[in-house]
mmCIF file with all atom_site columns, C-alpha atoms in Angstrom:
data_model
loop_
_atom_site.group_PDB
_atom_site.id
_atom_site.type_symbol
_atom_site.label_atom_id
_atom_site.label_alt_id
_atom_site.label_comp_id
_atom_site.label_asym_id
_atom_site.label_entity_id
_atom_site.label_seq_id
_atom_site.pdbx_PDB_ins_code
_atom_site.Cartn_x
_atom_site.Cartn_y
_atom_site.Cartn_z
_atom_site.occupancy
_atom_site.B_iso_or_equiv
_atom_site.pdbx_formal_charge
_atom_site.auth_seq_id
_atom_site.auth_comp_id
_atom_site.auth_asym_id
_atom_site.auth_atom_id
_atom_site.pdbx_PDB_model_num
ATOM 1   C CA . VAL A 1 1   ? 82.011  76.160  100.156 1.00 0.00 ? 16  VAL A CA 1
ATOM 2   C CA . GLU A 1 2   ? 78.226  76.021  99.588  1.00 0.00 ? 17  GLU A CA 1
ATOM 3   C CA . GLY A 1 3   ? 76.950  78.514  96.946  1.00 0.00 ? 18  GLY A CA 1
ATOM 4   C CA . ALA A 1 4   ? 80.562  79.667  95.901  1.00 0.00 ? 19  ALA A CA 1
ATOM 5   C CA . VAL A 1 5   ? 81.276  80.138  92.709  1.00 0.00 ? 20  VAL A CA 1
ATOM 6   C CA . GLY A 1 6   ? 85.103  78.668  91.391  1.00 0.00 ? 21  GLY A CA 1
ATOM 7   C CA . VAL A 1 7   ? 87.124  79.158  88.100  1.00 0.00 ? 22  VAL A CA 1
ATOM 8   C CA . ALA A 1 8   ? 88.146  76.239  86.811  1.00 0.00 ? 23  ALA A CA 1
ATOM 9   C CA . HIS A 1 9   ? 91.490  75.234  84.456  1.00 0.00 ? 24  HIS A CA 1
ATOM 10  C CA . SER A 1 10  ? 92.715  71.899  82.691  1.00 0.00 ? 25  SER A CA 1
ATOM 11  C CA . ARG A 1 11  ? 96.580  72.378  82.897  1.00 0.00 ? 26  ARG A CA 1
ATOM 12  C CA . PHE A 1 12  ? 96.749  69.395  80.762  1.00 0.00 ? 27  PHE A CA 1
ATOM 13  C CA . ASP A 1 13  ? 96.330  69.359  76.699  1.00 0.00 ? 28  ASP A CA 1
ATOM 14  C CA . HIS A 1 14  ? 94.246  66.572  74.883  1.00 0.00 ? 29  HIS A CA 1
ATOM 15  C CA . ARG A 1 15  ? 96.682  66.700  72.244  1.00 0.00 ? 30  ARG A CA 1
ATOM 16  C CA . LEU A 1 16  ? 100.208 66.874  72.191  1.00 0.00 ? 31  LEU A CA 1
ATOM 17  C CA . ASP A 1 17  ? 100.334 69.740  69.325  1.00 0.00 ? 32  ASP A CA 1
ATOM 18  C CA . GLY A 1 18  ? 97.613  71.783  71.239  1.00 0.00 ? 33  GLY A CA 1
ATOM 19  C CA . ALA A 1 19  ? 95.885  72.251  67.802  1.00 0.00 ? 34  ALA A CA 1
ATOM 20  C CA . GLY A 1 20  ? 92.009  72.661  68.442  1.00 0.00 ? 35  GLY A CA 1
ATOM 21  C CA . VAL A 1 21  ? 92.352  73.126  72.212  1.00 0.00 ? 36  VAL A CA 1
ATOM 22  C CA . GLU A 1 22  ? 90.278  76.205  73.273  1.00 0.00 ? 37  GLU A CA 1
ATOM 23  C CA . ASP A 1 23  ? 90.954  76.801  77.017  1.00 0.00 ? 38  ASP A CA 1
ATOM 24  C CA . PRO A 1 24  ? 89.523  79.880  78.299  1.00 0.00 ? 39  PRO A CA 1
ATOM 25  C CA . PRO A 1 25  ? 88.745  79.985  82.012  1.00 0.00 ? 40  PRO A CA 1
ATOM 26  C CA . VAL A 1 26  ? 84.966  78.844  82.976  1.00 0.00 ? 41  VAL A CA 1
ATOM 27  C CA . ALA A 1 27  ? 83.005  80.008  85.922  1.00 0.00 ? 42  ALA A CA 1
ATOM 28  C CA . VAL A 1 28  ? 81.390  76.868  87.224  1.00 0.00 ? 43  VAL A CA 1
ATOM 29  C CA . GLU A 1 29  ? 79.202  76.233  90.596  1.00 0.00 ? 44  GLU A CA 1
ATOM 30  C CA . PRO A 1 30  ? 80.177  73.353  92.794  1.00 0.00 ? 45  PRO A CA 1
ATOM 31  C CA . GLU A 1 31  ? 77.723  71.059  93.872  1.00 0.00 ? 46  GLU A CA 1
ATOM 32  C CA . THR A 1 32  ? 75.969  71.241  98.160  1.00 0.00 ? 47  THR A CA 1
ATOM 33  C CA . VAL A 1 33  ? 78.521  70.178  100.673 1.00 0.00 ? 48  VAL A CA 1
ATOM 34  C CA . THR A 1 34  ? 76.790  68.007  102.465 1.00 0.00 ? 49  THR A CA 1
ATOM 35  C CA . ASP A 1 35  ? 79.487  66.993  104.967 1.00 0.00 ? 50  ASP A CA 1
ATOM 36  C CA . GLY A 1 36  ? 81.629  70.305  105.656 1.00 0.00 ? 51  GLY A CA 1
ATOM 37  C CA . GLU A 1 37  ? 84.457  68.605  104.012 1.00 0.00 ? 52  GLU A CA 1
ATOM 38  C CA . ARG A 1 38  ? 84.044  68.178  100.549 1.00 0.00 ? 53  ARG A CA 1
ATOM 39  C CA . CYS A 1 39  ? 82.097  68.876  97.308  1.00 0.00 ? 54  CYS A CA 1
ATOM 40  C CA . ARG A 1 40  ? 82.175  68.093  93.748  1.00 0.00 ? 55  ARG A CA 1
ATOM 41  C CA . ALA A 1 41  ? 83.359  70.539  90.979  1.00 0.00 ? 56  ALA A CA 1
ATOM 42  C CA . PRO A 1 42  ? 83.589  70.211  87.528  1.00 0.00 ? 57  PRO A CA 1
ATOM 43  C CA . ILE A 1 43  ? 86.691  70.897  85.124  1.00 0.00 ? 58  ILE A CA 1
ATOM 44  C CA . VAL A 1 44  ? 85.209  72.280  81.982  1.00 0.00 ? 59  VAL A CA 1
ATOM 45  C CA . ARG A 1 45  ? 87.271  71.899  78.733  1.00 0.00 ? 60  ARG A CA 1
ATOM 46  C CA . THR A 1 46  ? 86.748  72.531  75.293  1.00 0.00 ? 61  THR A CA 1
ATOM 47  C CA . VAL A 1 47  ? 88.687  70.805  72.476  1.00 0.00 ? 62  VAL A CA 1
ATOM 48  C CA . ASP A 1 48  ? 87.506  71.260  68.580  1.00 0.00 ? 63  ASP A CA 1
ATOM 49  C CA . GLY A 1 49  ? 84.467  72.472  69.598  1.00 0.00 ? 64  GLY A CA 1
ATOM 50  C CA . GLN A 1 50  ? 83.363  70.052  71.603  1.00 0.00 ? 65  GLN A CA 1
ATOM 51  C CA . THR A 1 51  ? 82.871  70.545  75.579  1.00 0.00 ? 66  THR A CA 1
ATOM 52  C CA . LEU A 1 52  ? 83.574  67.886  78.134  1.00 0.00 ? 67  LEU A CA 1
ATOM 53  C CA . THR A 1 53  ? 82.820  68.301  81.776  1.00 0.00 ? 68  THR A CA 1
ATOM 54  C CA . GLN A 1 54  ? 84.544  65.655  84.588  1.00 0.00 ? 69  GLN A CA 1
ATOM 55  C CA . LYS A 1 55  ? 83.692  65.958  87.929  1.00 0.00 ? 70  LYS A CA 1
ATOM 56  C CA . PHE A 1 56  ? 85.967  65.303  90.932  1.00 0.00 ? 71  PHE A CA 1
ATOM 57  C CA . ASN A 1 57  ? 85.511  65.677  94.759  1.00 0.00 ? 72  ASN A CA 1
ATOM 58  C CA . VAL A 1 58  ? 87.471  68.523  96.392  1.00 0.00 ? 73  VAL A CA 1
ATOM 59  C CA . ALA A 1 59  ? 88.310  67.357  100.202 1.00 0.00 ? 74  ALA A CA 1
ATOM 60  C CA . ILE A 1 60  ? 90.002  69.202  103.072 1.00 0.00 ? 75  ILE A CA 1
ATOM 61  C CA . ASP A 1 61  ? 93.870  67.917  103.406 1.00 0.00 ? 76  ASP A CA 1
ATOM 62  C CA . PRO A 1 62  ? 93.396  65.155  106.143 1.00 0.00 ? 77  PRO A CA 1
ATOM 63  C CA . ARG A 1 63  ? 96.734  67.372  107.673 1.00 0.00 ? 78  ARG A CA 1
ATOM 64  C CA . ILE A 1 64  ? 94.532  70.424  109.034 1.00 0.00 ? 79  ILE A CA 1
ATOM 65  C CA . SER A 1 65  ? 92.936  70.162  112.091 1.00 0.00 ? 80  SER A CA 1
ATOM 66  C CA . ALA A 1 66  ? 90.466  73.094  111.797 1.00 0.00 ? 81  ALA A CA 1
ATOM 67  C CA . THR A 1 67  ? 86.981  72.250  112.134 1.00 0.00 ? 82  THR A CA 1
ATOM 68  C CA . PRO A 1 68  ? 84.803  74.111  108.920 1.00 0.00 ? 83  PRO A CA 1
ATOM 69  C CA . ALA A 1 69  ? 83.443  76.912  111.000 1.00 0.00 ? 84  ALA A CA 1
ATOM 70  C CA . GLU A 1 70  ? 86.745  77.276  112.024 1.00 0.00 ? 85  GLU A CA 1
ATOM 71  C CA . LEU A 1 71  ? 88.105  77.671  108.475 1.00 0.00 ? 86  LEU A CA 1
ATOM 72  C CA . ALA A 1 72  ? 85.372  79.871  107.546 1.00 0.00 ? 87  ALA A CA 1
ATOM 73  C CA . GLU A 1 73  ? 86.110  82.168  110.198 1.00 0.00 ? 88  GLU A CA 1
ATOM 74  C CA . GLN A 1 74  ? 90.207  82.284  109.223 1.00 0.00 ? 89  GLN A CA 1
ATOM 75  C CA . LEU A 1 75  ? 88.924  82.527  105.807 1.00 0.00 ? 90  LEU A CA 1
ATOM 76  C CA . ARG A 1 76  ? 86.407  85.859  107.005 1.00 0.00 ? 91  ARG A CA 1
ATOM 77  C CA . LEU A 1 77  ? 88.980  87.412  109.255 1.00 0.00 ? 92  LEU A CA 1
ATOM 78  C CA . GLY A 1 78  ? 91.965  87.251  106.466 1.00 0.00 ? 93  GLY A CA 1
ATOM 79  C CA . ARG A 1 79  ? 89.623  88.981  104.291 1.00 0.00 ? 94  ARG A CA 1
ATOM 80  C CA . GLU A 1 80  ? 89.348  91.494  107.027 1.00 0.00 ? 95  GLU A CA 1
ATOM 81  C CA . ILE A 1 81  ? 92.759  91.906  107.414 1.00 0.00 ? 96  ILE A CA 1
ATOM 82  C CA . TYR A 1 82  ? 93.700  92.303  104.044 1.00 0.00 ? 97  TYR A CA 1
ATOM 83  C CA . ALA A 1 83  ? 91.381  95.199  103.468 1.00 0.00 ? 98  ALA A CA 1
ATOM 84  C CA . ARG A 1 84  ? 92.758  96.784  106.194 1.00 0.00 ? 99  ARG A CA 1
ATOM 85  C CA . SER A 1 85  ? 96.384  96.167  105.476 1.00 0.00 ? 100 SER A CA 1
ATOM 86  C CA . MET A 1 86  ? 95.401  97.951  102.116 1.00 0.00 ? 101 MET A CA 1
ATOM 87  C CA . GLN A 1 87  ? 95.006  101.112 103.875 1.00 0.00 ? 102 GLN A CA 1
ATOM 88  C CA . SER A 1 88  ? 98.220  100.787 106.403 1.00 0.00 ? 103 SER A CA 1
ATOM 89  C CA . ARG A 1 89  ? 100.269 99.954  102.996 1.00 0.00 ? 104 ARG A CA 1
ATOM 90  C CA . LYS A 1 90  ? 98.754  102.887 101.507 1.00 0.00 ? 105 LYS A CA 1
ATOM 91  C CA . ALA A 1 91  ? 99.844  105.110 104.035 1.00 0.00 ? 106 ALA A CA 1
ATOM 92  C CA . ALA A 1 92  ? 103.236 103.624 104.738 1.00 0.00 ? 107 ALA A CA 1
ATOM 93  C CA . SER A 1 93  ? 103.818 104.451 101.328 1.00 0.00 ? 108 SER A CA 1
ATOM 94  C CA . GLU A 1 94  ? 103.073 107.874 101.137 1.00 0.00 ? 109 GLU A CA 1
ATOM 95  C CA . THR A 1 95  ? 105.029 108.676 104.088 1.00 0.00 ? 110 THR A CA 1
ATOM 96  C CA . GLY A 1 96  ? 108.143 107.085 102.713 1.00 0.00 ? 111 GLY A CA 1
ATOM 97  C CA . SER A 1 97  ? 107.834 108.404 99.239  1.00 0.00 ? 112 SER A CA 1
ATOM 98  C CA . ILE A 1 98  ? 107.432 111.964 100.572 1.00 0.00 ? 113 ILE A CA 1
ATOM 99  C CA . LYS A 1 99  ? 110.126 111.872 103.473 1.00 0.00 ? 114 LYS A CA 1
ATOM 100 C CA . LYS A 1 100 ? 112.567 110.807 100.277 1.00 0.00 ? 115 LYS A CA 1
ATOM 101 C CA . GLN A 1 101 ? 111.139 113.151 98.187  1.00 0.00 ? 116 GLN A CA 1
ATOM 102 C CA . LEU A 1 102 ? 112.092 115.838 101.073 1.00 0.00 ? 117 LEU A CA 1
ATOM 103 C CA . GLN A 1 103 ? 115.162 115.147 101.972 1.00 0.00 ? 118 GLN A CA 1
ATOM 104 C CA . GLU A 1 104 ? 116.768 115.402 98.359  1.00 0.00 ? 119 GLU A CA 1
ATOM 105 C CA . THR A 1 105 ? 114.606 118.352 98.117  1.00 0.00 ? 120 THR A CA 1
ATOM 106 C CA . ARG A 1 106 ? 116.705 119.694 101.565 1.00 0.00 ? 121 ARG A CA 1
ATOM 107 C CA . GLU A 1 107 ? 120.176 118.520 100.016 1.00 0.00 ? 122 GLU A CA 1
ATOM 108 C CA . ARG A 1 108 ? 119.754 120.391 97.100  1.00 0.00 ? 123 ARG A CA 1
ATOM 109 C CA . LEU A 1 109 ? 118.570 123.811 98.652  1.00 0.00 ? 124 LEU A CA 1
ATOM 110 C CA . GLY A 1 110 ? 122.065 123.352 101.087 1.00 0.00 ? 125 GLY A CA 1
ATOM 111 C CA . SER A 1 111 ? 122.033 127.234 102.413 1.00 0.00 ? 126 SER A CA 1
ATOM 112 C CA . ASN A 1 112 ? 118.566 128.204 102.569 1.00 0.00 ? 127 ASN A CA 1
ATOM 113 C CA . ALA A 1 113 ? 117.771 127.780 105.925 1.00 0.00 ? 128 ALA A CA 1
ATOM 114 C CA . ALA A 1 114 ? 114.547 129.367 105.983 1.00 0.00 ? 129 ALA A CA 1
ATOM 115 C CA . VAL A 1 115 ? 113.011 126.756 103.679 1.00 0.00 ? 130 VAL A CA 1
ATOM 116 C CA . THR A 1 116 ? 114.982 123.695 105.235 1.00 0.00 ? 131 THR A CA 1
ATOM 117 C CA . ALA A 1 117 ? 113.978 124.561 108.586 1.00 0.00 ? 132 ALA A CA 1
ATOM 118 C CA . LYS A 1 118 ? 110.392 124.498 107.697 1.00 0.00 ? 133 LYS A CA 1
ATOM 119 C CA . ILE A 1 119 ? 111.340 121.290 105.704 1.00 0.00 ? 134 ILE A CA 1
ATOM 120 C CA . ASP A 1 120 ? 112.752 119.687 109.257 1.00 0.00 ? 135 ASP A CA 1
ATOM 121 C CA . ALA A 1 121 ? 109.791 120.698 110.872 1.00 0.00 ? 136 ALA A CA 1
ATOM 122 C CA . PHE A 1 122 ? 107.595 118.650 108.464 1.00 0.00 ? 137 PHE A CA 1
ATOM 123 C CA . LEU A 1 123 ? 109.929 115.635 108.722 1.00 0.00 ? 138 LEU A CA 1
ATOM 124 C CA . ALA A 1 124 ? 109.906 115.777 112.417 1.00 0.00 ? 139 ALA A CA 1
ATOM 125 C CA . ALA A 1 125 ? 106.261 116.120 112.756 1.00 0.00 ? 140 ALA A CA 1
ATOM 126 C CA . MET A 1 126 ? 105.760 113.074 110.354 1.00 0.00 ? 141 MET A CA 1
ATOM 127 C CA . ASP A 1 127 ? 108.499 110.747 112.232 1.00 0.00 ? 142 ASP A CA 1
ATOM 128 C CA . LYS A 1 128 ? 106.264 111.230 115.685 1.00 0.00 ? 143 LYS A CA 1
ATOM 129 C CA . ILE A 1 129 ? 103.503 109.810 113.446 1.00 0.00 ? 144 ILE A CA 1
ATOM 130 C CA . VAL A 1 130 ? 105.283 107.037 111.444 1.00 0.00 ? 145 VAL A CA 1
ATOM 131 C CA . LYS A 1 131 ? 107.663 105.895 114.424 1.00 0.00 ? 146 LYS A CA 1
ATOM 132 C CA . GLY A 1 132 ? 105.113 106.270 117.520 1.00 0.00 ? 147 GLY A CA 1
ATOM 133 C CA . ASP A 1 133 ? 105.677 105.960 120.916 1.00 0.00 ? 148 ASP A CA 1
ATOM 134 C CA . LYS A 1 134 ? 105.905 104.258 123.803 1.00 0.00 ? 149 LYS A CA 1
ATOM 135 C CA . THR A 1 135 ? 102.341 103.773 124.217 1.00 0.00 ? 150 THR A CA 1
ATOM 136 C CA . THR A 1 136 ? 100.870 103.493 120.447 1.00 0.00 ? 151 THR A CA 1
ATOM 137 C CA . PHE A 1 137 ? 102.535 101.901 117.285 1.00 0.00 ? 152 PHE A CA 1
ATOM 138 C CA . GLY A 1 138 ? 103.363 104.705 114.619 1.00 0.00 ? 153 GLY A CA 1
ATOM 139 C CA . LEU A 1 139 ? 102.251 103.949 110.982 1.00 0.00 ? 154 LEU A CA 1
ATOM 140 C CA . ASP A 1 140 ? 105.113 101.923 110.278 1.00 0.00 ? 155 ASP A CA 1
ATOM 141 C CA . ASP A 1 141 ? 104.623 99.573  112.770 1.00 0.00 ? 156 ASP A CA 1
ATOM 142 C CA . ALA A 1 142 ? 100.833 99.236  112.366 1.00 0.00 ? 157 ALA A CA 1
ATOM 143 C CA . ASN A 1 143 ? 101.363 98.499  108.845 1.00 0.00 ? 158 ASN A CA 1
ATOM 144 C CA . LYS A 1 144 ? 103.959 95.747  109.941 1.00 0.00 ? 159 LYS A CA 1
ATOM 145 C CA . GLY A 1 145 ? 101.697 94.102  112.345 1.00 0.00 ? 160 GLY A CA 1
ATOM 146 C CA . LEU A 1 146 ? 99.005  94.109  110.174 1.00 0.00 ? 161 LEU A CA 1
ATOM 147 C CA . LEU A 1 147 ? 101.016 92.264  107.290 1.00 0.00 ? 162 LEU A CA 1
ATOM 148 C CA . ALA A 1 148 ? 102.462 90.017  109.784 1.00 0.00 ? 163 ALA A CA 1
ATOM 149 C CA . ALA A 1 149 ? 99.160  89.157  111.234 1.00 0.00 ? 164 ALA A CA 1
ATOM 150 C CA . LEU A 1 150 ? 97.973  88.386  107.783 1.00 0.00 ? 165 LEU A CA 1
ATOM 151 C CA . LYS A 1 151 ? 100.763 86.053  106.900 1.00 0.00 ? 166 LYS A CA 1
ATOM 152 C CA . VAL A 1 152 ? 99.659  84.083  109.961 1.00 0.00 ? 167 VAL A CA 1
ATOM 153 C CA . VAL A 1 153 ? 96.203  83.999  109.269 1.00 0.00 ? 168 VAL A CA 1
ATOM 154 C CA . GLU A 1 154 ? 96.459  82.818  105.609 1.00 0.00 ? 169 GLU A CA 1
ATOM 155 C CA . SER A 1 155 ? 99.011  80.412  106.631 1.00 0.00 ? 170 SER A CA 1
ATOM 156 C CA . SER A 1 156 ? 97.207  78.926  109.333 1.00 0.00 ? 171 SER A CA 1
ATOM 157 C CA . ASN A 1 157 ? 96.075  75.230  109.046 1.00 0.00 ? 172 ASN A CA 1
ATOM 158 C CA . ARG A 1 158 ? 94.535  75.372  112.492 1.00 0.00 ? 173 ARG A CA 1
ATOM 159 C CA . ALA A 1 159 ? 92.343  77.821  114.531 1.00 0.00 ? 174 ALA A CA 1
ATOM 160 C CA . VAL A 1 160 ? 93.816  81.441  114.497 1.00 0.00 ? 175 VAL A CA 1
ATOM 161 C CA . SER A 1 161 ? 96.039  81.914  117.615 1.00 0.00 ? 176 SER A CA 1
ATOM 162 C CA . ALA A 1 162 ? 94.854  84.732  120.153 1.00 0.00 ? 177 ALA A CA 1
ATOM 163 C CA . GLN A 1 163 ? 98.608  86.503  119.778 1.00 0.00 ? 178 GLN A CA 1
ATOM 164 C CA . ALA A 1 164 ? 97.823  86.666  115.838 1.00 0.00 ? 179 ALA A CA 1
ATOM 165 C CA . ILE A 1 165 ? 94.193  88.231  117.183 1.00 0.00 ? 180 ILE A CA 1
ATOM 166 C CA . GLU A 1 166 ? 95.857  90.124  119.319 1.00 0.00 ? 181 GLU A CA 1
ATOM 167 C CA . LEU A 1 167 ? 98.453  91.612  116.698 1.00 0.00 ? 182 LEU A CA 1
ATOM 168 C CA . TYR A 1 168 ? 96.187  92.592  114.394 1.00 0.00 ? 183 TYR A CA 1
ATOM 169 C CA . GLN A 1 169 ? 93.882  93.898  116.900 1.00 0.00 ? 184 GLN A CA 1
ATOM 170 C CA . THR A 1 170 ? 96.439  95.947  118.044 1.00 0.00 ? 185 THR A CA 1
ATOM 171 C CA . SER A 1 171 ? 98.079  97.125  115.088 1.00 0.00 ? 186 SER A CA 1
ATOM 172 C CA . TRP A 1 172 ? 94.310  98.325  113.765 1.00 0.00 ? 187 TRP A CA 1
ATOM 173 C CA . LYS A 1 173 ? 93.967  100.250 116.730 1.00 0.00 ? 188 LYS A CA 1
ATOM 174 C CA . ALA A 1 174 ? 97.097  102.305 116.347 1.00 0.00 ? 189 ALA A CA 1
ATOM 175 C CA . PHE A 1 175 ? 96.615  102.676 112.584 1.00 0.00 ? 190 PHE A CA 1
ATOM 176 C CA . GLU A 1 176 ? 92.826  104.146 113.549 1.00 0.00 ? 191 GLU A CA 1
ATOM 177 C CA . ALA A 1 177 ? 94.919  106.546 115.892 1.00 0.00 ? 192 ALA A CA 1
ATOM 178 C CA . ARG A 1 178 ? 97.949  107.264 113.616 1.00 0.00 ? 193 ARG A CA 1
ATOM 179 C CA . ASN A 1 179 ? 95.687  107.573 110.064 1.00 0.00 ? 194 ASN A CA 1
ATOM 180 C CA . PRO A 1 180 ? 94.105  110.722 111.177 1.00 0.00 ? 195 PRO A CA 1
ATOM 181 C CA . GLU A 1 181 ? 96.874  112.421 112.014 1.00 0.00 ? 196 GLU A CA 1
ATOM 182 C CA . TRP A 1 182 ? 98.956  112.098 108.779 1.00 0.00 ? 197 TRP A CA 1
ATOM 183 C CA . GLN A 1 183 ? 95.622  112.940 106.880 1.00 0.00 ? 198 GLN A CA 1
ATOM 184 C CA . LYS A 1 184 ? 95.747  116.161 108.540 1.00 0.00 ? 199 LYS A CA 1
ATOM 185 C CA . LEU A 1 185 ? 99.295  116.561 108.341 1.00 0.00 ? 200 LEU A CA 1
ATOM 186 C CA . LYS A 1 186 ? 98.961  116.023 104.921 1.00 0.00 ? 201 LYS A CA 1
ATOM 187 C CA . THR A 1 187 ? 96.374  118.194 104.199 1.00 0.00 ? 202 THR A CA 1
ATOM 188 C CA . THR A 1 188 ? 97.008  121.424 106.114 1.00 0.00 ? 203 THR A CA 1
ATOM 189 C CA . GLU A 1 189 ? 100.828 121.179 106.457 1.00 0.00 ? 204 GLU A CA 1
ATOM 190 C CA . LEU A 1 190 ? 102.004 120.128 103.282 1.00 0.00 ? 205 LEU A CA 1
ATOM 191 C CA . PRO A 1 191 ? 100.312 122.341 101.317 1.00 0.00 ? 206 PRO A CA 1
ATOM 192 C CA . ALA A 1 192 ? 101.903 125.152 103.509 1.00 0.00 ? 207 ALA A CA 1
ATOM 193 C CA . LEU A 1 193 ? 105.341 123.766 103.130 1.00 0.00 ? 208 LEU A CA 1
ATOM 194 C CA . ASN A 1 194 ? 104.660 123.529 99.288  1.00 0.00 ? 209 ASN A CA 1
ATOM 195 C CA . ASN A 1 195 ? 104.420 127.211 99.095  1.00 0.00 ? 210 ASN A CA 1
ATOM 196 C CA . ALA A 1 196 ? 107.501 127.672 100.997 1.00 0.00 ? 211 ALA A CA 1
ATOM 197 C CA . LEU A 1 197 ? 109.746 125.182 98.965  1.00 0.00 ? 212 LEU A CA 1
ATOM 198 C CA . GLN A 1 198 ? 108.344 127.314 95.232  1.00 0.00 ? 213 GLN A CA 1
ATOM 199 C CA . GLN A 1 199 ? 108.814 130.564 97.151  1.00 0.00 ? 214 GLN A CA 1
ATOM 200 C CA . GLY A 1 200 ? 112.562 129.071 97.499  1.00 0.00 ? 215 GLY A CA 1
ATOM 201 C CA . GLY A 1 201 ? 112.694 127.653 94.214  1.00 0.00 ? 216 GLY A CA 1
ATOM 202 C CA . ALA A 1 202 ? 112.125 123.972 94.692  1.00 0.00 ? 217 ALA A CA 1
ATOM 203 C CA . GLU A 1 203 ? 109.884 121.818 93.351  1.00 0.00 ? 218 GLU A CA 1
ATOM 204 C CA . PRO A 1 204 ? 107.114 121.310 95.498  1.00 0.00 ? 219 PRO A CA 1
ATOM 205 C CA . VAL A 1 205 ? 105.619 117.559 96.850  1.00 0.00 ? 220 VAL A CA 1
ATOM 206 C CA . LYS A 1 206 ? 103.089 116.587 94.305  1.00 0.00 ? 221 LYS A CA 1
ATOM 207 C CA . ILE A 1 207 ? 101.321 114.612 96.503  1.00 0.00 ? 222 ILE A CA 1
ATOM 208 C CA . SER A 1 208 ? 98.352  113.841 94.169  1.00 0.00 ? 223 SER A CA 1
ATOM 209 C CA . GLU A 1 209 ? 100.796 112.479 91.593  1.00 0.00 ? 224 GLU A CA 1
ATOM 210 C CA . ILE A 1 210 ? 102.399 110.131 94.662  1.00 0.00 ? 225 ILE A CA 1
ATOM 211 C CA . GLU A 1 211 ? 98.670  108.802 95.526  1.00 0.00 ? 226 GLU A CA 1
ATOM 212 C CA . GLN A 1 212 ? 98.036  108.056 91.950  1.00 0.00 ? 227 GLN A CA 1
ATOM 213 C CA . GLU A 1 213 ? 101.396 106.135 91.902  1.00 0.00 ? 228 GLU A CA 1
ATOM 214 C CA . ILE A 1 214 ? 100.620 104.169 94.783  1.00 0.00 ? 229 ILE A CA 1
ATOM 215 C CA . GLU A 1 215 ? 97.176  103.577 93.679  1.00 0.00 ? 230 GLU A CA 1
ATOM 216 C CA . TYR A 1 216 ? 98.576  101.932 90.632  1.00 0.00 ? 231 TYR A CA 1
ATOM 217 C CA . LEU A 1 217 ? 101.000 99.997  92.181  1.00 0.00 ? 232 LEU A CA 1
ATOM 218 C CA . MET A 1 218 ? 98.636  98.522  94.805  1.00 0.00 ? 233 MET A CA 1
ATOM 219 C CA . THR A 1 219 ? 96.128  97.473  92.316  1.00 0.00 ? 234 THR A CA 1
ATOM 220 C CA . ARG A 1 220 ? 98.721  95.334  90.066  1.00 0.00 ? 235 ARG A CA 1
#
C-alpha cells in the first residue's frame, strides 16, 4: 500500500552455522504502488556487520477477485470491527466472570436466604442484558455476531458481502444498546450487592481486579 511501512524478515541463514548473522526486524518503506496491484519492497539482512538489501515484487494473488479499492475497504472495515469487538469481548468476559463468581458464592452461603435472594436478583438482571430478548441481541450474541463478522471480513478474497455487513451493523447496534445497561448495573447495583455479601460473611466481587485481569489477557 502506498506510503505503508512494513517489517521485513529473512527466513534463511547465509551461513549454515548461523555465525555472524544478525537478524533484527527492519522497518522498510515499500516503493510507490504504480498500478494498484504490486509494489517493490526490500528485504534487509545484516551478516558479519555488512548490510545486504534485496528488492522483490509483492503482487496480489491472482485468485483474488477484489479490486484494490475493495481490498482497502476490507482492511478499513476489518480494523473497525476488530476495535469494536474488543469492547464487546471485554463486556462478555466481565459478565461471565462475575456470574461464575456469584454462583460459587451462592453455593457457599447455603441457608443465608437474605443474601442469596440479592444474588439471584442481580443474576436475573444481568441475564436479561446478556441474553437479550426477541427484539435486540444480548451482550453475548452481540459479541458473537461481531466476532463472526470479523472472521468473514478477514478471510474474504472478494468484496465483503451484504450479509456480513448487516450482521456487523446489527451486532454493533445491539452492543450499543446493551453495554450502557451493563455499565449501569455494574456501577450501581453491584456495589450494593457487595455490601450485602460482606455483611453476610462472603467475599465481595472484586470488579477492579476482574477488569484488570481481562485487560491483561486481551492485550497478550
